[in-house]
Amino acid sequence: MKKTVLFSALLLSAAPLFGLAASPVVAAPEFPTGLWRVADGSAIVRIKPCGKAVCGVIAAAPPPGPGEKSAVGQKILINLRREGDVWKGPIFNLDNGKTYDGELSAGPDLDHLKVRGCMPGGGLCGGETWKRAR
């Protein structure tokens, strides 16, 4: 271990002598952050860190009808906290104005996100899979 650290330190300190730039390693954003297209394709949700949790807002949606408010900017994933391989917390449904006990988890790969919501206290649950938006 000490030899690896020493070698790395020597390599970084010698890099300018050889015209090499020492660049910091940038970690990939942690799943599930990023842009996600909802199952029916009608909207894109931006998930990003908010404190020690993740939150999601509508980033793109169809234009509102006459007299309706735009969905863009509405927070629908509210402070979901990581518990093992899932993120749990309130999910707001814009269609009916209700908040559900929510859960996010990886789909078959990191380009798919399983979104699940249940009535508070258990009971009826529903869900869908979102695709990463490019």
PDB file of C-alpha atoms in Angstrom:
ATOM      1  CA  MET A   1       0.000   0.000   0.000  1.00  0.00           C
ATOM      2  CA  LYS A   2       2.772   2.468   0.994  1.00  0.00           C
ATOM      3  CA  LYS A   3       4.679   1.727  -2.217  1.00  0.00           C
ATOM      4  CA  THR A   4       1.596   2.543  -4.324  1.00  0.00           C
ATOM      5  CA  VAL A   5       1.057   5.824  -2.492  1.00  0.00           C
ATOM      6  CA  LEU A   6       4.739   6.730  -2.783  1.00  0.00           C
ATOM      7  CA  PHE A   7       4.786   5.852  -6.506  1.00  0.00           C
ATOM      8  CA  SER A   8       1.633   7.923  -7.109  1.00  0.00           C
ATOM      9  CA  ALA A   9       3.129  10.893  -5.264  1.00  0.00           C
ATOM     10  CA  LEU A  10       6.363  10.645  -7.265  1.00  0.00           C
ATOM     11  CA  LEU A  11       4.451  10.362 -10.546  1.00  0.00           C
ATOM     12  CA  LEU A  12       2.332  13.430  -9.765  1.00  0.00           C
ATOM     13  CA  SER A  13       5.320  15.494  -8.645  1.00  0.00           C
ATOM     14  CA  ALA A  14       7.294  14.514 -11.763  1.00  0.00           C
ATOM     15  CA  ALA A  15       4.416  15.084 -14.197  1.00  0.00           C
ATOM     16  CA  PRO A  16       5.278  18.757 -14.900  1.00  0.00           C
ATOM     17  CA  LEU A  17       8.841  17.738 -15.810  1.00  0.00           C
ATOM     18  CA  PHE A  18       7.537  15.583 -18.622  1.00  0.00           C
ATOM     19  CA  GLY A  19       4.848  18.003 -19.784  1.00  0.00           C
ATOM     20  CA  LEU A  20       2.053  15.938 -18.287  1.00  0.00           C
ATOM     21  CA  ALA A  21      -0.857  17.595 -16.606  1.00  0.00           C
ATOM     22  CA  ALA A  22      -1.941  16.112 -13.331  1.00  0.00           C
ATOM     23  CA  SER A  23      -5.712  16.119 -13.563  1.00  0.00           C
ATOM     24  CA  PRO A  24      -8.020  15.223 -10.705  1.00  0.00           C
ATOM     25  CA  VAL A  25     -10.114  12.105 -11.048  1.00  0.00           C
ATOM     26  CA  VAL A  26     -13.754  13.073 -11.514  1.00  0.00           C
ATOM     27  CA  ALA A  27     -16.252  10.549 -10.217  1.00  0.00           C
ATOM     28  CA  ALA A  28     -19.326   9.720 -12.248  1.00  0.00           C
ATOM     29  CA  PRO A  29     -22.547  11.092 -10.773  1.00  0.00           C
ATOM     30  CA  GLU A  30     -24.133   8.685  -8.361  1.00  0.00           C
ATOM     31  CA  PHE A  31     -27.151   6.766  -9.577  1.00  0.00           C
ATOM     32  CA  PRO A  32     -30.006   7.876  -9.795  1.00  0.00           C
ATOM     33  CA  THR A  33     -28.988  11.473 -10.530  1.00  0.00           C
ATOM     34  CA  GLY A  34     -29.545  12.802 -14.030  1.00  0.00           C
ATOM     35  CA  LEU A  35     -32.385  13.249 -16.498  1.00  0.00           C
ATOM     36  CA  TRP A  36     -35.093  10.562 -16.731  1.00  0.00           C
ATOM     37  CA  ARG A  37     -37.925  10.181 -19.248  1.00  0.00           C
ATOM     38  CA  VAL A  38     -41.148   8.966 -17.593  1.00  0.00           C
ATOM     39  CA  ALA A  39     -42.701   5.718 -18.833  1.00  0.00           C
ATOM     40  CA  ASP A  40     -45.235   7.303 -21.208  1.00  0.00           C
ATOM     41  CA  GLY A  41     -42.587   9.678 -22.594  1.00  0.00           C
ATOM     42  CA  SER A  42     -44.588  12.787 -21.731  1.00  0.00           C
ATOM     43  CA  ALA A  43     -42.086  14.404 -19.340  1.00  0.00           C
ATOM     44  CA  ILE A  44     -38.466  14.469 -18.235  1.00  0.00           C
ATOM     45  CA  VAL A  45     -37.534  14.539 -14.558  1.00  0.00           C
ATOM     46  CA  ARG A  46     -34.206  15.926 -13.323  1.00  0.00           C
ATOM     47  CA  ILE A  47     -32.947  14.068 -10.244  1.00  0.00           C
ATOM     48  CA  LYS A  48     -30.166  15.716  -8.291  1.00  0.00           C
ATOM     49  CA  PRO A  49     -28.737  15.716  -4.781  1.00  0.00           C
ATOM     50  CA  CYS A  50     -30.512  17.831  -2.182  1.00  0.00           C
ATOM     51  CA  GLY A  51     -28.585  17.653   1.047  1.00  0.00           C
ATOM     52  CA  LYS A  52     -28.098  13.988   1.987  1.00  0.00           C
ATOM     53  CA  ALA A  53     -31.029  12.963  -0.203  1.00  0.00           C
ATOM     54  CA  VAL A  54     -32.096  13.198  -3.842  1.00  0.00           C
ATOM     55  CA  CYS A  55     -34.937  15.305  -5.213  1.00  0.00           C
ATOM     56  CA  GLY A  56     -36.615  15.382  -8.597  1.00  0.00           C
ATOM     57  CA  VAL A  57     -38.294  18.183 -10.524  1.00  0.00           C
ATOM     58  CA  ILE A  58     -40.069  18.198 -13.849  1.00  0.00           C
ATOM     59  CA  ALA A  59     -37.463  19.454 -16.354  1.00  0.00           C
ATOM     60  CA  ALA A  60     -39.579  19.206 -19.513  1.00  0.00           C
ATOM     61  CA  ALA A  61     -43.274  18.602 -20.138  1.00  0.00           C
ATOM     62  CA  PRO A  62     -45.942  19.407 -22.725  1.00  0.00           C
ATOM     63  CA  PRO A  63     -47.233  22.976 -22.654  1.00  0.00           C
ATOM     64  CA  PRO A  64     -50.139  23.474 -20.258  1.00  0.00           C
ATOM     65  CA  GLY A  65     -53.679  23.840 -21.503  1.00  0.00           C
ATOM     66  CA  PRO A  66     -55.557  27.132 -21.224  1.00  0.00           C
ATOM     67  CA  GLY A  67     -55.771  28.223 -17.587  1.00  0.00           C
ATOM     68  CA  GLU A  68     -53.483  25.417 -16.398  1.00  0.00           C
ATOM     69  CA  LYS A  69     -50.146  25.826 -14.628  1.00  0.00           C
ATOM     70  CA  SER A  70     -46.976  24.456 -16.240  1.00  0.00           C
ATOM     71  CA  ALA A  71     -45.603  21.271 -14.700  1.00  0.00           C
ATOM     72  CA  VAL A  72     -42.016  22.370 -15.394  1.00  0.00           C
ATOM     73  CA  GLY A  73     -40.219  23.120 -12.151  1.00  0.00           C
ATOM     74  CA  GLN A  74     -42.643  21.158  -9.968  1.00  0.00           C
ATOM     75  CA  LYS A  75     -40.887  19.026  -7.348  1.00  0.00           C
ATOM     76  CA  ILE A  76     -42.214  15.460  -7.472  1.00  0.00           C
ATOM     77  CA  LEU A  77     -39.466  13.484  -5.712  1.00  0.00           C
ATOM     78  CA  ILE A  78     -39.082  14.936  -2.246  1.00  0.00           C
ATOM     79  CA  ASN A  79     -35.949  14.213  -0.185  1.00  0.00           C
ATOM     80  CA  LEU A  80     -35.627  10.524  -1.018  1.00  0.00           C
ATOM     81  CA  ARG A  81     -32.968   8.975   1.182  1.00  0.00           C
ATOM     82  CA  ARG A  82     -30.796   6.025   0.318  1.00  0.00           C
ATOM     83  CA  GLU A  83     -31.500   2.793   2.180  1.00  0.00           C
ATOM     84  CA  GLY A  84     -29.189   0.136   0.767  1.00  0.00           C
ATOM     85  CA  ASP A  85     -29.900  -0.155  -2.959  1.00  0.00           C
ATOM     86  CA  VAL A  86     -33.105   1.915  -2.914  1.00  0.00           C
ATOM     87  CA  TRP A  87     -34.045   5.538  -2.262  1.00  0.00           C
ATOM     88  CA  LYS A  88     -37.188   6.091  -0.184  1.00  0.00           C
ATOM     89  CA  GLY A  89     -39.330   9.133   0.466  1.00  0.00           C
ATOM     90  CA  PRO A  90     -42.407  11.058  -0.656  1.00  0.00           C
ATOM     91  CA  ILE A  91     -43.398  11.113  -4.337  1.00  0.00           C
ATOM     92  CA  PHE A  92     -45.931  13.705  -5.480  1.00  0.00           C
ATOM     93  CA  ASN A  93     -48.326  12.764  -8.287  1.00  0.00           C
ATOM     94  CA  LEU A  94     -49.136  15.822 -10.389  1.00  0.00           C
ATOM     95  CA  ASP A  95     -52.116  14.076 -11.993  1.00  0.00           C
ATOM     96  CA  ASN A  96     -54.119  13.725  -8.775  1.00  0.00           C
ATOM     97  CA  GLY A  97     -52.315  16.056  -6.356  1.00  0.00           C
ATOM     98  CA  LYS A  98     -51.589  13.249  -3.871  1.00  0.00           C
ATOM     99  CA  THR A  99     -48.337  12.272  -2.182  1.00  0.00           C
ATOM    100  CA  TYR A 100     -47.289   8.635  -1.939  1.00  0.00           C
ATOM    101  CA  ASP A 101     -44.650   6.632  -0.090  1.00  0.00           C
ATOM    102  CA  GLY A 102     -42.083   6.315  -2.868  1.00  0.00           C
ATOM    103  CA  GLU A 103     -39.157   4.163  -3.758  1.00  0.00           C
ATOM    104  CA  LEU A 104     -36.542   4.375  -6.521  1.00  0.00           C
ATOM    105  CA  SER A 105     -34.328   1.469  -7.540  1.00  0.00           C
ATOM    106  CA  ALA A 106     -32.166   0.437 -10.484  1.00  0.00           C
ATOM    107  CA  GLY A 107     -33.847  -1.309 -13.364  1.00  0.00           C
ATOM    108  CA  PRO A 108     -32.150  -4.038 -15.403  1.00  0.00           C
ATOM    109  CA  ASP A 109     -29.243  -1.605 -15.930  1.00  0.00           C
ATOM    110  CA  LEU A 110     -28.247   1.908 -14.869  1.00  0.00           C
ATOM    111  CA  ASP A 111     -30.169   3.417 -17.798  1.00  0.00           C
ATOM    112  CA  HIS A 112     -33.490   2.322 -16.293  1.00  0.00           C
ATOM    113  CA  LEU A 113     -35.052   3.491 -13.045  1.00  0.00           C
ATOM    114  CA  LYS A 114     -37.881   1.687 -11.265  1.00  0.00           C
ATOM    115  CA  VAL A 115     -40.260   4.150  -9.627  1.00  0.00           C
ATOM    116  CA  ARG A 116     -42.798   2.825  -7.146  1.00  0.00           C
ATOM    117  CA  GLY A 117     -45.422   4.584  -5.064  1.00  0.00           C
ATOM    118  CA  CYS A 118     -47.738   3.230  -2.375  1.00  0.00           C
ATOM    119  CA  MET A 119     -50.629   4.704  -0.452  1.00  0.00           C
ATOM    120  CA  PRO A 120     -49.341   6.080   2.861  1.00  0.00           C
ATOM    121  CA  GLY A 121     -49.172   3.326   5.448  1.00  0.00           C
ATOM    122  CA  GLY A 122     -49.087   0.553   2.847  1.00  0.00           C
ATOM    123  CA  GLY A 123     -51.885  -0.860   0.789  1.00  0.00           C
ATOM    124  CA  LEU A 124     -52.211  -0.152  -2.913  1.00  0.00           C
ATOM    125  CA  CYS A 125     -48.966   0.328  -4.820  1.00  0.00           C
ATOM    126  CA  GLY A 126     -48.128   1.118  -8.404  1.00  0.00           C
ATOM    127  CA  GLY A 127     -45.024   1.723 -10.404  1.00  0.00           C
ATOM    128  CA  GLU A 128     -43.329   2.222 -13.718  1.00  0.00           C
ATOM    129  CA  THR A 129     -39.859   2.197 -15.227  1.00  0.00           C
ATOM    130  CA  TRP A 130     -38.215   5.392 -16.471  1.00  0.00           C
ATOM    131  CA  LYS A 131     -35.440   5.538 -19.069  1.00  0.00           C
ATOM    132  CA  ARG A 132     -32.389   7.756 -18.826  1.00  0.00           C
ATOM    133  CA  ALA A 133     -32.807  10.764 -21.119  1.00  0.00           C
ATOM    134  CA  ARG A 134     -29.827  11.602 -23.301  1.00  0.00           C
TER     135      ARG A 134
END
